[in-house]
CSV table of C-alpha atoms and ligand atoms in Angstrom, one decimal:
chain,number,residue,atom,x,y,z
A,1,MET,CA,-7.9,4.8,10.7
A,2,ARG,CA,-6.5,6.9,13.5
A,3,GLN,CA,-8.6,5.0,16.1
A,4,PRO,CA,-7.4,5.1,19.7
A,5,VAL,CA,-4.9,2.2,20.6
A,6,ASP,CA,-3.1,1.1,23.7
A,7,ARG,CA,0.3,1.1,22.0
A,8,THR,CA,1.6,2.0,18.6
A,9,PRO,CA,1.1,-0.7,16.0
A,10,VAL,CA,4.1,-1.9,14.1
A,11,TRP,CA,5.1,-3.9,11.0
A,12,MET,CA,8.2,-3.8,8.7
A,13,MET,CA,8.3,-3.1,5.0
A,14,ARG,CA,9.7,-6.3,3.4
A,15,GLN,CA,9.3,-8.1,6.7
A,16,ALA,CA,9.4,-11.5,4.9
A,17,GLY,CA,12.6,-11.8,3.0
A,18,ARG,CA,16.3,-12.6,2.7
A,19,TYR,CA,17.4,-11.5,6.2
A,20,LEU,CA,15.5,-14.5,7.6
A,21,PRO,CA,17.2,-17.9,7.4
A,22,GLU,CA,13.8,-19.6,7.2
A,23,TYR,CA,12.9,-17.5,4.2
A,24,ARG,CA,16.2,-18.5,2.4
A,25,ALA,CA,15.3,-22.2,3.2
A,26,SER,CA,11.8,-21.8,1.7
A,27,ARG,CA,13.2,-20.2,-1.4
A,28,GLU,CA,15.7,-23.0,-1.8
A,29,HIS,CA,12.9,-25.5,-1.3
A,30,ALA,CA,10.7,-23.7,-3.9
A,31,GLY,CA,13.6,-23.4,-6.4
A,32,ASP,CA,13.6,-19.6,-6.8
A,33,PHE,CA,11.9,-16.4,-5.9
A,34,LEU,CA,9.2,-16.4,-8.6
A,35,SER,CA,8.1,-20.0,-7.6
A,36,LEU,CA,7.6,-18.7,-4.1
A,37,CYS,CA,5.3,-16.0,-5.4
A,38,LYS,CA,3.4,-18.2,-7.8
A,39,ASN,CA,2.6,-21.0,-5.4
A,40,ALA,CA,0.0,-20.0,-2.8
A,41,ASP,CA,1.3,-22.4,-0.1
A,42,PHE,CA,4.8,-21.2,-0.4
A,43,ALA,CA,3.7,-17.6,-0.5
A,44,CYS,CA,1.6,-18.2,2.7
A,45,GLU,CA,4.5,-20.0,4.4
A,46,VAL,CA,6.9,-17.1,3.9
A,47,THR,CA,4.3,-14.4,4.7
A,48,LEU,CA,3.8,-16.0,8.1
A,49,GLN,CA,7.5,-16.5,9.0
A,50,PRO,CA,8.1,-13.0,10.4
A,51,LEU,CA,4.9,-13.2,12.5
A,52,GLU,CA,6.1,-16.4,14.1
A,53,ARG,CA,9.3,-14.7,15.2
A,54,TYR,CA,8.0,-11.2,16.2
A,55,PRO,CA,4.7,-9.8,17.7
A,56,LEU,CA,3.9,-7.8,14.5
A,57,ASP,CA,0.5,-6.1,14.1
A,58,ALA,CA,0.1,-6.8,10.4
A,59,ALA,CA,1.0,-9.4,7.7
A,60,ILE,CA,1.9,-8.2,4.2
A,61,LEU,CA,1.2,-10.4,1.2
A,62,PHE,CA,4.3,-12.1,-0.1
A,63,SER,CA,4.6,-11.2,-3.8
A,64,ASP,CA,6.3,-8.5,-5.8
A,65,ILE,CA,5.3,-5.3,-7.5
A,66,LEU,CA,6.6,-6.7,-10.9
A,67,THR,CA,3.8,-9.2,-11.2
A,68,ILE,CA,1.8,-6.7,-13.3
A,69,PRO,CA,4.4,-5.9,-15.9
A,70,ASP,CA,5.1,-9.7,-16.1
A,71,ALA,CA,1.3,-10.3,-16.7
A,72,MET,CA,1.4,-7.5,-19.4
A,73,GLY,CA,3.8,-9.7,-21.3
A,74,LEU,CA,7.3,-8.4,-20.5
A,75,GLY,CA,8.8,-11.7,-19.3
A,76,LEU,CA,10.1,-11.1,-15.7
A,77,TYR,CA,13.1,-13.1,-14.6
A,78,PHE,CA,15.7,-13.0,-11.8
A,79,GLU,CA,19.3,-13.9,-12.0
A,80,THR,CA,20.8,-15.1,-8.7
A,81,GLY,CA,22.4,-12.2,-6.9
A,82,GLU,CA,21.0,-9.7,-9.3
A,83,GLY,CA,17.8,-7.6,-9.3
A,84,PRO,CA,14.7,-8.2,-11.4
A,85,LYS,CA,15.0,-8.1,-15.2
A,86,PHE,CA,12.6,-8.1,-18.2
A,87,GLU,CA,13.1,-9.9,-21.5
A,88,ARG,CA,11.3,-7.1,-23.3
A,89,THR,CA,11.3,-3.3,-22.6
A,90,VAL,CA,8.9,-0.5,-23.4
A,91,ARG,CA,10.5,2.3,-25.4
A,92,ASN,CA,7.9,3.7,-27.8
A,93,GLN,CA,4.1,3.9,-28.6
A,94,ALA,CA,4.1,0.6,-30.4
A,95,ASP,CA,5.5,-1.1,-27.3
A,96,VAL,CA,2.8,0.5,-25.2
A,97,ASP,CA,0.1,-0.6,-27.6
A,98,ALA,CA,1.4,-4.2,-27.6
A,99,LEU,CA,1.0,-4.5,-23.8
A,100,HIS,CA,-1.6,-6.9,-22.6
A,101,GLN,CA,-4.2,-5.4,-20.2
A,102,PRO,CA,-4.1,-8.2,-17.6
A,103,ASN,CA,-7.2,-9.6,-16.0
A,104,ALA,CA,-6.5,-9.6,-12.3
A,105,ASN,CA,-8.5,-12.7,-11.5
A,106,THR,CA,-7.1,-14.9,-14.3
A,107,ASP,CA,-3.7,-13.6,-15.4
A,108,LEU,CA,-2.8,-12.7,-11.8
A,109,GLY,CA,-5.1,-15.4,-10.2
A,110,TYR,CA,-2.1,-16.9,-8.4
A,111,VAL,CA,-1.8,-13.6,-6.4
A,112,MET,CA,-5.5,-13.8,-5.4
A,113,LYS,CA,-5.1,-17.4,-4.4
A,114,ALA,CA,-2.1,-16.4,-2.2
A,115,VAL,CA,-4.2,-13.6,-0.6
A,116,SER,CA,-7.1,-16.0,0.2
A,117,THR,CA,-4.8,-18.7,1.4
A,118,ILE,CA,-2.9,-16.3,3.7
A,119,ARG,CA,-6.2,-14.8,5.0
A,120,SER,CA,-7.5,-18.2,6.1
A,121,ALA,CA,-4.2,-19.2,7.6
A,122,LEU,CA,-4.1,-15.9,9.6
A,123,ASP,CA,-7.5,-16.7,11.0
A,124,GLY,CA,-8.1,-13.2,12.3
A,125,ARG,CA,-4.7,-13.0,14.1
A,126,VAL,CA,-3.6,-9.7,12.4
A,127,PRO,CA,-4.9,-7.9,9.3
A,128,LEU,CA,-3.4,-8.7,5.9
A,129,ILE,CA,-2.0,-5.9,3.8
A,130,GLY,CA,-2.1,-6.2,0.0
A,131,PHE,CA,0.0,-4.0,-2.3
A,132,SER,CA,1.0,-2.9,-5.7
A,133,GLY,CA,3.7,-0.6,-7.2
A,134,SER,CA,2.6,2.8,-8.4
A,135,PRO,CA,2.3,3.3,-12.2
A,136,TRP,CA,5.5,5.5,-12.2
A,137,THR,CA,7.5,3.0,-10.2
A,138,LEU,CA,6.4,0.1,-12.4
A,139,ALA,CA,7.1,2.1,-15.5
A,140,THR,CA,10.7,2.6,-14.4
A,141,TYR,CA,11.3,-1.1,-14.5
A,142,MET,CA,9.4,-1.6,-17.7
A,143,VAL,CA,11.2,1.1,-19.6
A,144,GLU,CA,14.7,0.5,-18.2
A,145,GLY,CA,14.3,-3.3,-18.4
A,146,GLY,CA,15.1,-3.8,-14.7
A,147,SER,CA,16.5,-1.8,-11.8
A,148,SER,CA,18.3,1.5,-12.5
A,149,LYS,CA,20.5,4.0,-10.9
A,150,ASP,CA,20.1,6.9,-13.3
A,151,PHE,CA,16.7,6.2,-14.8
A,152,ARG,CA,18.2,7.2,-18.2
A,153,HIS,CA,15.6,5.8,-20.6
A,154,ILE,CA,12.5,6.7,-18.7
A,155,LYS,CA,13.7,10.2,-18.0
A,156,ALA,CA,14.5,10.6,-21.7
A,157,MET,CA,11.0,9.4,-22.5
A,158,LEU,CA,9.5,11.8,-19.9
A,159,TYR,CA,11.1,14.8,-21.5
A,160,SER,CA,11.1,13.9,-25.1
A,161,GLN,CA,8.0,11.6,-25.6
A,162,PRO,CA,5.7,12.5,-22.7
A,163,GLU,CA,2.6,11.3,-24.6
A,164,VAL,CA,4.1,7.8,-24.8
A,165,LEU,CA,4.8,7.8,-21.1
A,166,HIS,CA,1.3,9.0,-20.3
A,167,ALA,CA,-0.1,6.2,-22.4
A,168,LEU,CA,1.9,3.7,-20.4
A,169,LEU,CA,1.0,5.2,-17.1
A,170,GLY,CA,-2.7,5.3,-18.0
A,171,LYS,CA,-2.6,1.6,-18.8
A,172,LEU,CA,-0.8,0.8,-15.6
A,173,ALA,CA,-3.2,2.9,-13.5
A,174,ASP,CA,-6.1,0.8,-14.9
A,175,SER,CA,-4.3,-2.4,-14.2
A,176,VAL,CA,-3.3,-1.4,-10.7
A,177,THR,CA,-6.8,-0.4,-9.8
A,178,ASP,CA,-8.2,-3.8,-11.0
A,179,TYR,CA,-5.4,-5.6,-9.3
A,180,LEU,CA,-5.9,-4.0,-5.9
A,181,ASN,CA,-9.7,-4.3,-6.1
A,182,ALA,CA,-9.2,-8.0,-6.8
A,183,GLN,CA,-6.9,-8.3,-3.8
A,184,ILE,CA,-9.5,-6.6,-1.6
A,185,GLU,CA,-12.1,-9.0,-2.8
A,186,ALA,CA,-9.8,-11.9,-2.2
A,187,GLY,CA,-9.3,-10.8,1.4
A,188,ALA,CA,-6.7,-8.0,1.7
A,189,GLN,CA,-7.8,-5.7,4.6
A,190,ALA,CA,-5.7,-2.7,3.7
A,191,VAL,CA,-3.6,-1.9,0.6
A,192,GLN,CA,-0.3,0.0,0.1
A,193,ILE,CA,0.9,1.6,-3.1
A,194,PHE,CA,4.7,1.5,-3.2
A,195,ASP,CA,6.0,4.5,-5.2
A,196,THR,CA,9.6,3.6,-4.5
A,197,TRP,CA,11.0,5.8,-7.2
A,198,GLY,CA,8.6,8.8,-7.1
A,199,GLY,CA,11.4,10.7,-5.2
A,200,VAL,CA,13.6,10.7,-8.3
A,201,LEU,CA,11.2,13.0,-10.1
A,202,GLY,CA,11.7,16.7,-10.4
A,203,HIS,CA,9.4,18.9,-8.3
A,204,SER,CA,7.3,20.0,-11.3
A,205,VAL,CA,6.9,16.5,-12.8
A,206,TYR,CA,6.1,14.5,-9.6
A,207,ALA,CA,2.4,15.3,-9.7
A,208,PRO,CA,1.7,14.8,-13.5
A,209,PHE,CA,3.8,11.6,-13.8
A,210,SER,CA,3.3,9.9,-10.5
A,211,LEU,CA,0.8,11.5,-8.0
A,212,ASP,CA,-2.0,12.1,-10.5
A,213,TYR,CA,-2.0,8.4,-11.5
A,214,MET,CA,-2.0,7.3,-7.8
A,215,HIS,CA,-4.9,9.7,-7.2
A,216,ARG,CA,-6.8,8.0,-10.1
A,217,ILE,CA,-6.2,4.6,-8.5
A,218,VAL,CA,-7.3,5.8,-5.0
A,219,LYS,CA,-10.5,7.1,-6.5
A,220,GLY,CA,-11.1,3.8,-8.2
A,221,LEU,CA,-10.6,1.5,-5.2
A,222,LYS,CA,-13.2,-0.2,-3.2
A,223,ARG,CA,-12.9,1.5,0.2
A,224,SER,CA,-14.8,-1.1,2.1
A,225,HIS,CA,-15.4,-4.8,1.9
A,226,GLN,CA,-17.9,-6.9,3.8
A,227,GLY,CA,-18.8,-4.0,6.0
A,228,GLN,CA,-15.2,-3.2,7.0
A,229,PRO,CA,-13.2,-0.2,5.8
A,230,VAL,CA,-10.2,-0.9,3.6
A,231,PRO,CA,-7.5,1.7,4.3
A,232,VAL,CA,-5.2,2.8,1.5
A,233,ILE,CA,-1.6,3.7,2.3
A,234,LEU,CA,0.5,5.8,-0.2
A,235,PHE,CA,4.2,5.6,0.1
A,236,THR,CA,6.4,7.8,-2.1
A,237,LYS,CA,10.0,7.3,-1.1
A,238,GLY,CA,11.6,10.7,-1.0
A,239,GLY,CA,8.2,12.3,-1.1
A,240,GLY,CA,8.4,14.4,2.1
A,241,GLN,CA,7.9,17.7,0.3
A,242,TRP,CA,4.7,16.5,-1.3
A,243,LEU,CA,2.7,15.3,1.7
A,244,GLU,CA,-0.1,17.8,1.5
A,245,ALA,CA,-0.7,16.8,-2.2
A,246,MET,CA,-0.5,13.1,-1.3
A,247,ALA,CA,-3.0,13.6,1.6
A,248,ALA,CA,-5.4,15.4,-0.8
A,249,THR,CA,-5.7,12.2,-2.9
A,250,GLY,CA,-8.1,10.9,-0.2
A,251,ALA,CA,-5.6,8.1,0.9
A,252,ASP,CA,-6.1,7.1,4.6
A,253,ALA,CA,-2.4,6.9,5.5
A,254,LEU,CA,1.0,8.1,4.1
A,255,GLY,CA,4.2,6.2,4.4
A,256,LEU,CA,7.2,8.3,5.3
A,257,ASP,CA,10.9,7.6,4.8
A,258,TRP,CA,13.5,8.8,7.3
A,259,THR,CA,14.4,12.0,5.5
A,260,THR,CA,11.2,13.7,6.7
A,261,SER,CA,10.6,14.6,10.3
A,262,LEU,CA,7.6,12.7,11.6
A,263,GLY,CA,6.7,15.6,14.0
A,264,ASP,CA,6.6,18.1,11.1
A,265,ALA,CA,4.6,15.7,8.9
A,266,ARG,CA,2.1,15.3,11.8
A,267,GLN,CA,1.7,19.1,12.0
A,268,ARG,CA,1.3,19.4,8.2
A,269,VAL,CA,-1.1,16.5,7.4
A,270,GLY,CA,-1.7,14.6,10.7
A,271,GLY,CA,-5.3,15.9,10.9
A,272,GLN,CA,-6.1,14.3,7.6
A,273,VAL,CA,-4.2,11.0,7.4
A,274,ALA,CA,-2.4,8.5,9.6
A,275,LEU,CA,1.4,8.4,9.2
A,276,GLN,CA,3.4,5.3,8.8
A,277,GLY,CA,7.2,5.1,9.4
A,278,ASN,CA,9.9,6.2,9.5
A,279,MET,CA,13.0,4.6,11.0
A,280,ASP,CA,16.0,4.4,8.7
A,281,PRO,CA,16.4,0.6,8.1
A,282,SER,CA,20.1,1.0,8.5
A,283,VAL,CA,19.6,1.7,12.3
A,284,LEU,CA,19.1,-2.1,12.4
A,285,TYR,CA,22.8,-2.6,11.8
A,286,ALA,CA,23.4,-1.0,15.2
A,287,ALA,CA,23.2,-2.8,18.6
A,288,PRO,CA,19.8,-3.3,20.2
A,289,ASP,CA,20.4,-0.4,22.7
A,290,ARG,CA,20.9,2.1,19.9
A,291,ILE,CA,17.8,0.7,18.1
A,292,ARG,CA,15.8,1.2,21.2
A,293,GLU,CA,17.1,4.8,21.5
A,294,GLU,CA,16.0,5.6,18.0
A,295,VAL,CA,12.6,4.0,18.5
A,296,GLU,CA,12.1,6.2,21.6
A,297,ARG,CA,13.2,9.3,19.6
A,298,ILE,CA,10.7,8.6,16.9
A,299,LEU,CA,7.8,7.9,19.3
A,300,ALA,CA,8.6,11.2,21.1
A,301,GLU,CA,8.8,13.0,17.8
A,302,TYR,CA,5.3,11.9,16.9
A,303,GLY,CA,4.1,12.6,20.4
A,304,LYS,CA,1.0,11.5,22.2
A,305,GLY,CA,-2.1,10.1,20.6
A,306,SER,CA,-3.1,7.8,17.8
A,307,GLY,CA,-2.6,8.0,14.0
A,308,HIS,CA,1.0,6.6,13.9
A,309,VAL,CA,1.8,3.1,12.6
A,310,PHE,CA,5.5,2.4,13.4
A,311,ASN,CA,7.5,1.0,10.5
A,312,LEU,CA,10.8,1.4,8.8
A,313,GLY,CA,11.2,4.2,6.3
A,314,HIS,CA,11.9,1.6,3.6
A,315,GLY,CA,12.4,-2.2,3.3
A,316,ILE,CA,14.5,-4.1,5.8
A,317,HIS,CA,18.0,-4.9,4.3
A,318,GLN,CA,19.1,-8.4,3.6
A,319,PHE,CA,22.2,-8.2,5.9
A,320,VAL,CA,20.3,-7.3,9.1
A,321,ASP,CA,20.6,-9.6,12.0
A,322,PRO,CA,17.1,-11.0,12.7
A,323,GLU,CA,17.7,-10.4,16.4
A,324,HIS,CA,18.0,-6.7,15.8
A,325,ALA,CA,14.6,-6.7,14.0
A,326,GLY,CA,13.3,-8.4,17.1
A,327,ALA,CA,14.8,-5.7,19.3
A,328,PHE,CA,13.1,-3.1,17.1
A,329,VAL,CA,9.6,-4.6,17.4
A,330,GLU,CA,10.1,-5.2,21.1
A,331,ALA,CA,11.1,-1.6,21.6
A,332,VAL,CA,8.0,-0.3,19.9
A,333,THR,CA,5.7,-2.6,21.9
A,334,GLU,CA,7.4,-1.7,25.2
A,335,LEU,CA,8.0,2.0,24.8
A,336,SER,CA,4.9,3.1,23.0
A,337,PRO,CA,2.1,2.6,25.6
A,338,LYS,CA,3.0,5.8,27.5
A,339,TYR,CA,2.1,7.8,24.4
A,340,HIS,CA,-1.4,6.5,24.4
A,341,ARG,CA,-2.4,7.1,28.0
B,401,LIG,O1,16.2,-13.1,-3.9
B,401,LIG,C1,15.0,-13.1,-3.5
B,401,LIG,O2,14.6,-13.8,-2.6
B,401,LIG,C2,14.2,-12.0,-4.0
B,401,LIG,C3,14.2,-10.8,-3.2
B,401,LIG,C4,12.8,-10.2,-3.3
B,401,LIG,C5,11.8,-10.3,-2.2
B,401,LIG,C6,11.9,-11.0,-0.9
B,401,LIG,C7,12.2,-9.5,-4.3
B,401,LIG,C8,12.8,-9.2,-5.6
B,401,LIG,N1,10.9,-9.1,-4.0
B,401,LIG,C9,10.6,-9.6,-2.7
B,401,LIG,C10,9.3,-9.5,-2.0
B,401,LIG,C11,8.6,-8.2,-2.0
B,401,LIG,N2,8.8,-7.2,-2.9
B,401,LIG,C12,7.6,-7.9,-1.1
B,401,LIG,C13,7.0,-8.9,-0.2
B,401,LIG,C14,6.7,-8.5,1.2
B,401,LIG,C15,7.7,-8.9,2.2
B,401,LIG,O3,8.8,-9.3,1.9
B,401,LIG,O4,7.3,-8.9,3.4
B,401,LIG,C16,7.2,-6.6,-1.4
B,401,LIG,C17,6.2,-5.7,-0.7
B,401,LIG,C18,8.0,-6.2,-2.6
B,401,LIG,C19,7.8,-4.9,-3.3
B,401,LIG,C20,8.8,-4.4,-4.2
B,401,LIG,N3,9.5,-5.1,-5.2
B,401,LIG,C21,9.2,-3.1,-4.3
B,401,LIG,C22,8.5,-2.0,-3.6
B,401,LIG,C23,9.0,-1.9,-2.2
B,401,LIG,C24,10.3,-1.4,-1.9
B,401,LIG,O5,11.1,-2.1,-1.2
B,401,LIG,O6,10.7,-0.4,-2.5
B,401,LIG,C25,10.1,-3.0,-5.3
B,401,LIG,C26,10.8,-1.7,-5.8
B,401,LIG,C27,10.3,-4.3,-5.9
B,401,LIG,C28,11.2,-4.7,-7.0
B,401,LIG,C29,12.1,-5.7,-6.6
B,401,LIG,N4,11.8,-7.0,-6.5
B,401,LIG,C30,12.9,-7.7,-6.0
B,401,LIG,C31,13.9,-6.8,-5.7
B,401,LIG,C32,15.2,-7.2,-5.1
B,401,LIG,C33,13.4,-5.6,-6.1
B,401,LIG,C34,14.1,-4.2,-5.9
B,401,LIG,C35,15.0,-4.0,-7.0
B,401,LIG,C36,15.6,-2.6,-7.1
B,401,LIG,O7,16.1,-2.1,-6.0
B,401,LIG,O8,15.4,-1.9,-8.1
């Protein structure tokens, strides 16, 4: 990590997905979203789609963070036009005790098969990133039973039954560690932990309920495979105030959303970790000239030298015009070389 480069590398969170017409066609062909994830050939096909359109520097496994809770026995399903849902929720200690501890290579073997299929199809073109949700972020879906706006049930649990939540987070940390190590063995060349909902935690509870479990995972991961280092990227959306603590976990890179200044972040932790981000994905609704201006601003804010992986500050939205995503990638490749001379 932080090796010298000729230009800033770039990929996009959620780069394979609904904004691409070819993705929508594959999903229709497969039947539904989960069938895309559970069939290695479909998962491979959609992983490669954005790479065929844009000169991206990484592929990210096509899957979902909710594969783990599904394998624990909660019954994941999607209703068209709605977010993910679970048939069963986790609300007390008996529910936590009843969770199955998944075996990554059997219960989640379809993910490992997708990883190895994608890795061979890529044939060394660009590295493949594997991923998982953080324990806290997974727990929000498991306790709420799906997406949430107010996190009512999990926050009630945090403040009134913290021991139950810790038991759940501990089980999840073990599962995530096994799952990511299995992805690394199957061929993932870097792994990202998505803590999408870490930023909804209060300042005093972020560390005990999210960061400490990610730290435990980072310590349990294989950091190299077949002689190659396997970088670990931590992304807490809304986590800008905790960067020093996140860097202290020993992660190789931190993902930043757009609410944090990349220049400040570099001053604070740039000597320890690489930084990934951080354009507001909504900039992609603007015209290509405006996108280019924003890319230039972010490059200038980071300044000269290596250690920056360009990305969006969160996943690309489904209503973005694919040509605008192309303008973004092109702007990074054209404008960044001067920062590396
Ligand atoms: O209708 C569809 O086709 C399903 C939409 C969809 C897609 C394309 C979902 C359901 N998941 C995915 C793929 C996905 N999810 C990837 C694949 C990589 C890629 O597209 O290039 C990744 C990395 C994820 C991770 C994920 N799933 C996160 C963490 C990242 C993030 O964006 O914050 C989260 C929170 C989820 C849960 C989830 N799964 C799907 C949706 C729509 C959601 C979000 C629901 C919510 O907002 O609460």
